[in-house]
């Protein structure tokens, strides 16, 4: 069994230390996931900050440390590189662009460079790009170099959400009609997750149109530039006719409502509830009022990060698409940015693909 070597760019939270914060299920950082997987090992770490390199060396007993990612790739020849920098390239706690001309897009710039350098597999923190112009460049570079890619939209790799998806796809709620995300969230840091998860739960049918608004509603977009990640709400129209909404209340739950019932992921994936329309045996008619709870398979939670990285390996070895392949990552990024474009146009429906590829949305 081949063991694949992983280089990590960005040795902060997602690269190294996020497990200290109590996230679940563990392991959650890239480094910890590599230690937990039989298919992976840490090859090297890269960060501009010497203190992070020193901490990474002590924490993971790694000597191959770099402040230049090109030197790391050339010297270590990693099979996988995980991009765990901030999206903007600015050091935290930066919360906005330095000025209206700022277009920092570290995730995108690193992804393109690494694909062009011939790295076989890439994990890219979300969102993969802050504008569609660079998202297009990522897609072109990844496809040209046949790079296997996943991004950090980790509910796609969570076996607790897989239970919900499987129930939907095998018809437990009948024909899906409506999908709902519950929680207030920022656009690029949060709704990249919510849109991706809604799409995943109904089988990724493709999004044809988006409408939405930023908060506050009178937010004015100038010069194709949003200097900080705004709160947002949205409505989606999928190509198969399913409608989806984000409701800015409650706490990170998802619901799929169909012609025969509803299934809801509860408490950020901790559990789920399936309710179905019961059949009245006396008149052989279905009640539309008193829906009945139906049993769901209970699974032991697995590390989403281990699953994500091992999915890269499996896709690479078999030639199949990864679960978060570049086409779907590009599409979900476009739907997310389309929320901002719709807001600029007064909340009107915005069809995909977007004509404007230049809208830049800063995020952490």
C-alpha angles and dihedrals in degrees: 000000000000118000115213123218119229128205117197124209111197114032099203128095106329094031097050124339112041092100087072089067097065100252116165142258097027142246093058110156120079092242094050091046090053090052091050097048124083089209099054142059133179110254102176146333131228130195136148090226117080093205091059092048090052093048091048091051092052096041097049103021092240122151100181101091129158142179092202119062094204091056090049093052094044094048101037103031094210119199091215130028119196115205106209101159124120113277093243097041090237118127117251136281085049108122102179145022117284092234142340093276094057113117102164111164108169097167092054097042093050093045093053093046094048093048090050090050089058101248102165099214133027135191109196124190114235137298094036092204139011095216135031091238090068093036086059090050090051092051092049094048095046094047094045092051096037090235117174109228140186127173129212098264088123103181085075086067098041114111090208090063090042087066089058093045093049091051091051095047094048090054102254091144095035116236109355112239107162135029122192135189117199121205140073109256146163117254108242101024097041114017092051081071097043096048092045092049094049089050092047094049092057096043102266097278093171129257117254102181141009135196128179150131139236123231121271091043093219092058108140120215112210132186094358088291133122105184098199136026106270131208109252147176128205150181122215132200113204122208092248092056099260113141122213134192138185112221112201095222140077122029125294102305130145130208132190114196120195141172093273105033149320137263124199130190106220135208097004093311098316092123142349139220126213118191123181136190106257125227115235103225093202097061099013090236129130121241115232094194115047105049116191128228112244126200121260129197113262114221133192106244115248129201107273091205094053088048091049095050094043089050087060089053093047092049091048093050097044102034093236123130117271116245091251096036121172096261094058093040089052092047095049091047089053092051090051094050089045088067088066091045091051091050090053088054095051097269095300122154110275116202123218133269095052116231090209110068096171105073106121121202116190118218140164 
